[in-house]
PDB file of C-alpha atoms in Angstrom:
ATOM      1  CA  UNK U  29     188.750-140.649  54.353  1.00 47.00           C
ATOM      2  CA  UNK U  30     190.376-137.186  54.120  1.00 48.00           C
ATOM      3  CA  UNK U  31     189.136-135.285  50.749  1.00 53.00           C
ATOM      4  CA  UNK U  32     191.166-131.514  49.677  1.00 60.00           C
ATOM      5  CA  UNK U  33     189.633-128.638  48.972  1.00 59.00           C
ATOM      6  CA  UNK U  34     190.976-129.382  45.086  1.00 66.00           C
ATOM      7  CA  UNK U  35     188.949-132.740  45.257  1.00 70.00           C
ATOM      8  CA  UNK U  36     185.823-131.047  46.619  1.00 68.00           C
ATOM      9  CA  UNK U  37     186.368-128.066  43.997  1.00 76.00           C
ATOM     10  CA  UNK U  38     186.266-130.444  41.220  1.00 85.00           C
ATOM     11  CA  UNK U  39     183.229-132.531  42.557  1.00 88.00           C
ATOM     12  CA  UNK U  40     181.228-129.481  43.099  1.00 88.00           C
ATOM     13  CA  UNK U  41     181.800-128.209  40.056  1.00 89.00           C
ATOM     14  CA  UNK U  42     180.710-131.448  38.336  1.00 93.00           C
ATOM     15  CA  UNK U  43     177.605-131.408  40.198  1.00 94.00           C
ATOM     16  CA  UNK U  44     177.167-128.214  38.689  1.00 94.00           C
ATOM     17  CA  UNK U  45     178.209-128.776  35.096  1.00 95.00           C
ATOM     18  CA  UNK U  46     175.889-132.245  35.636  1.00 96.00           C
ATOM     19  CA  UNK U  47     172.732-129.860  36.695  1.00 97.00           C
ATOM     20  CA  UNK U  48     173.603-127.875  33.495  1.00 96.00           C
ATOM     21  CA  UNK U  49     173.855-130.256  31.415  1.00 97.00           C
ATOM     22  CA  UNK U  50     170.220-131.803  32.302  1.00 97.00           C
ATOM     23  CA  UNK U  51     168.404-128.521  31.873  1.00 97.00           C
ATOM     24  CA  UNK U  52     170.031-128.090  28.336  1.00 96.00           C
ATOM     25  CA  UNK U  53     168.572-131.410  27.328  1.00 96.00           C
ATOM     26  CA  UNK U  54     165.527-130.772  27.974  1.00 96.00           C
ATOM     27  CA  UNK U  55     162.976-131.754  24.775  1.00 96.00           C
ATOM     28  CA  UNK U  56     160.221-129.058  26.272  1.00 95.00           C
ATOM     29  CA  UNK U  57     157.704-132.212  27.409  1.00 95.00           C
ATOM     30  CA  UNK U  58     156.515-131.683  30.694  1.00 94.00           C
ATOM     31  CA  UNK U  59     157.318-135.491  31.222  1.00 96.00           C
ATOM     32  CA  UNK U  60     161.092-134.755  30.704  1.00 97.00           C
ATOM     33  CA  UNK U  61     160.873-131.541  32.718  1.00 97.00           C
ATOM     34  CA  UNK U  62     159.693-133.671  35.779  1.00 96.00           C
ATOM     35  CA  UNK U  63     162.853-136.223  34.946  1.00 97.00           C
ATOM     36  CA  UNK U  64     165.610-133.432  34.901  1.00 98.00           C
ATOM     37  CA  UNK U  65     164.107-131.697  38.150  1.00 97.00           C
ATOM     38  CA  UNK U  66     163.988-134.780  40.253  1.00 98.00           C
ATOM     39  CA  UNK U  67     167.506-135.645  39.327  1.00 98.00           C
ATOM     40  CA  UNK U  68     168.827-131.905  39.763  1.00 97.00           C
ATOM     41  CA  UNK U  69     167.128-132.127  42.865  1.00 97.00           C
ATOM     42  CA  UNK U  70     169.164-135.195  43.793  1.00 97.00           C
ATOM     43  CA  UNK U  71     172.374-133.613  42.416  1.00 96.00           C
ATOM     44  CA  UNK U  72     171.259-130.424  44.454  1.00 95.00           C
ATOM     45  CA  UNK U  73     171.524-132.262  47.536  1.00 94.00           C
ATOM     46  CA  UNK U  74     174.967-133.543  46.844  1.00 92.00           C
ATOM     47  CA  UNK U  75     175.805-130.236  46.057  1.00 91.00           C
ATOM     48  CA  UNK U  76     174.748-128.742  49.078  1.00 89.00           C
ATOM     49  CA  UNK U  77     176.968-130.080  51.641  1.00 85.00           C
ATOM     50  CA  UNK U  78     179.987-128.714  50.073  1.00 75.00           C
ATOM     51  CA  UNK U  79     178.373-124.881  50.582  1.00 67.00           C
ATOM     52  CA  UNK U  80     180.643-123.569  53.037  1.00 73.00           C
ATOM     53  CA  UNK U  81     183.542-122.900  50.224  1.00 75.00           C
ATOM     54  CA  UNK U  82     183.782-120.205  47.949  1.00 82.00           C
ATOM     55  CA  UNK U  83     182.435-120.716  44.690  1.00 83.00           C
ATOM     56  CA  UNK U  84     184.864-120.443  41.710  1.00 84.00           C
ATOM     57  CA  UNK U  85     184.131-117.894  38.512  1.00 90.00           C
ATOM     58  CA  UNK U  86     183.094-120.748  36.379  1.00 89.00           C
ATOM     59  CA  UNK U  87     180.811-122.774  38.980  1.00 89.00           C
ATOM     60  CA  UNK U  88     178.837-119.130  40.012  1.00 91.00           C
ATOM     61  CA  UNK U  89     178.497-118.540  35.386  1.00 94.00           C
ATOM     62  CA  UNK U  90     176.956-121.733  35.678  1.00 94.00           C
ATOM     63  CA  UNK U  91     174.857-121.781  38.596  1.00 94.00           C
ATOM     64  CA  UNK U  92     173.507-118.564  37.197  1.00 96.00           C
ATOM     65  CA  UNK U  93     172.592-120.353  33.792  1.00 97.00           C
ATOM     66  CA  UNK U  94     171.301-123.323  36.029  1.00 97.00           C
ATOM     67  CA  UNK U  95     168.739-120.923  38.064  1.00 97.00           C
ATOM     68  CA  UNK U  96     167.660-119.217  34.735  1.00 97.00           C
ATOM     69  CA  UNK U  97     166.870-122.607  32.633  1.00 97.00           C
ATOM     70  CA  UNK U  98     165.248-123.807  36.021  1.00 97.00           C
ATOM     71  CA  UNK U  99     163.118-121.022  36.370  1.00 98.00           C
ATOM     72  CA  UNK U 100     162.001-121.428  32.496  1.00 97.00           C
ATOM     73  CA  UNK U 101     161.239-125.073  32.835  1.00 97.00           C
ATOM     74  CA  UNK U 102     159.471-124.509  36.173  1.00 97.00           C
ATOM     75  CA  UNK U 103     157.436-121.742  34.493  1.00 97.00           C
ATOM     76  CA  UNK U 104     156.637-124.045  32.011  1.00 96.00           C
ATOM     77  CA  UNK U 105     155.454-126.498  34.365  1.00 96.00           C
ATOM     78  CA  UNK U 106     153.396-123.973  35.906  1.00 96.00           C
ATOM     79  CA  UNK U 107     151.762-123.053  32.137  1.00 95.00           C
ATOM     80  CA  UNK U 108     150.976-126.930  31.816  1.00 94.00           C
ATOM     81  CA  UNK U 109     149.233-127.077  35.012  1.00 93.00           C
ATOM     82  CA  UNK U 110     146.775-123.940  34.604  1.00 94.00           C
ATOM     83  CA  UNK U 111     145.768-125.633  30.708  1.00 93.00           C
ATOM     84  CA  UNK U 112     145.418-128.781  32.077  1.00 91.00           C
ATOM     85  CA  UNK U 113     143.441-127.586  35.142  1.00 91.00           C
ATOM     86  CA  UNK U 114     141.578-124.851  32.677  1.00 89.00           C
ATOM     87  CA  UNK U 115     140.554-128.253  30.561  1.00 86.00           C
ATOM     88  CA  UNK U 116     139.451-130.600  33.240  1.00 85.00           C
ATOM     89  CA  UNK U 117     137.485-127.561  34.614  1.00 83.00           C
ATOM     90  CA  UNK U 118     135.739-127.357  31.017  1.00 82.00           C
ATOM     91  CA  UNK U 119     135.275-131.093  31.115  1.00 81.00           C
ATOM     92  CA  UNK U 120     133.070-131.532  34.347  1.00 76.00           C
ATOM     93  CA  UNK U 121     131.581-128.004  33.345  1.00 74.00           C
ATOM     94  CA  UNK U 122     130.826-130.097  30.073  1.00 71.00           C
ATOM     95  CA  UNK U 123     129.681-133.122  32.402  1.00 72.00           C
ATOM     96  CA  UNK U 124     127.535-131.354  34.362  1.00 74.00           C
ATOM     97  CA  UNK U 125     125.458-129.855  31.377  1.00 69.00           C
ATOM     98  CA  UNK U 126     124.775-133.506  30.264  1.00 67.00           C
ATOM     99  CA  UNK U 127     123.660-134.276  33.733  1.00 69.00           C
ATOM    100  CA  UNK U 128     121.340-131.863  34.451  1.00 68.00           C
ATOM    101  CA  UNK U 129     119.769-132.330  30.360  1.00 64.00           C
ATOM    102  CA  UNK U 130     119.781-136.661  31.294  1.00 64.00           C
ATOM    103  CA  UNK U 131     117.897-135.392  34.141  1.00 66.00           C
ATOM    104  CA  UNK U 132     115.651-133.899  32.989  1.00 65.00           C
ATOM    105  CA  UNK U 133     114.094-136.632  30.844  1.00 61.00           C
ATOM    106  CA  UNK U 134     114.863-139.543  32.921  1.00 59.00           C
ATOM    107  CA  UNK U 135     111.561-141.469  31.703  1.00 60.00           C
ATOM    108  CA  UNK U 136     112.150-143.270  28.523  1.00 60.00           C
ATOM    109  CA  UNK U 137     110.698-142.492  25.315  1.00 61.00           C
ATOM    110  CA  UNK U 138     109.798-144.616  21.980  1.00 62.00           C
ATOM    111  CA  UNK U 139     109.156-143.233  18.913  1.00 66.00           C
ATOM    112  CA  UNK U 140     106.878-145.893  16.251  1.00 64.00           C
ATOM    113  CA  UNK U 141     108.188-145.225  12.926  1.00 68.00           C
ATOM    114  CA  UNK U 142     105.247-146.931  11.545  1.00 66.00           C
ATOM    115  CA  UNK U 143     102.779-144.591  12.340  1.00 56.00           C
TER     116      UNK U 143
END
């Protein structure tokens, strides 16, 4: 199967425009953020073995505008990570108070209301 260099043009630059065209759907969820990188990454791939051409004007705009909405969900990403990490770190911090106060007063204790 014998593909031109017009064919491969044109797929490579629908790779691109595809990789695009997930980033600028993205609804700011780190849930979605996951979903478009995994299939960029899978795009990416594709995209890859046609790197020994030239890139055209268009496909090197884009792929510019592909690394910078990238970059901001990845940083984004990164964001959700340190709050999430910063909050489970306050939970066991949290956990361990308990703890040590159950301790503490591990024998069991009845107060008679009737006095």
């Amino acid at each position: 199967m014998c593909i031109n260099i017009t064919e491969m043009t044109n797929f490579s630059e629908y790779l691109v425009q595809e990789m695009l065209r997930n980033v600028l759907t993205w609804d700011h969820t780190s849930e979605q953020a996951i979903i478009i990188l995994e299939k960029n990454e899978e795009l990416m791939n594709k995209y890859q073995t046609f790197s020994e051409r030239k890139l055209t004007k268009t496909e090197e705009c884009r792929l510019r505008q592909l690394i910078v909405k990238t970059q901001a969900i990845i940083e984004f990403l990164k964001t959700e990570k340190e709050e999430m990490m910063s909050n489970i770190n306050a939970m066991n911090h949290s956990q361990r108070g308990v703890n040590n106060y159950m301790s503490s007063y591990s024998d069991s204790y009845f107060i008679d209301k009737d006095f």
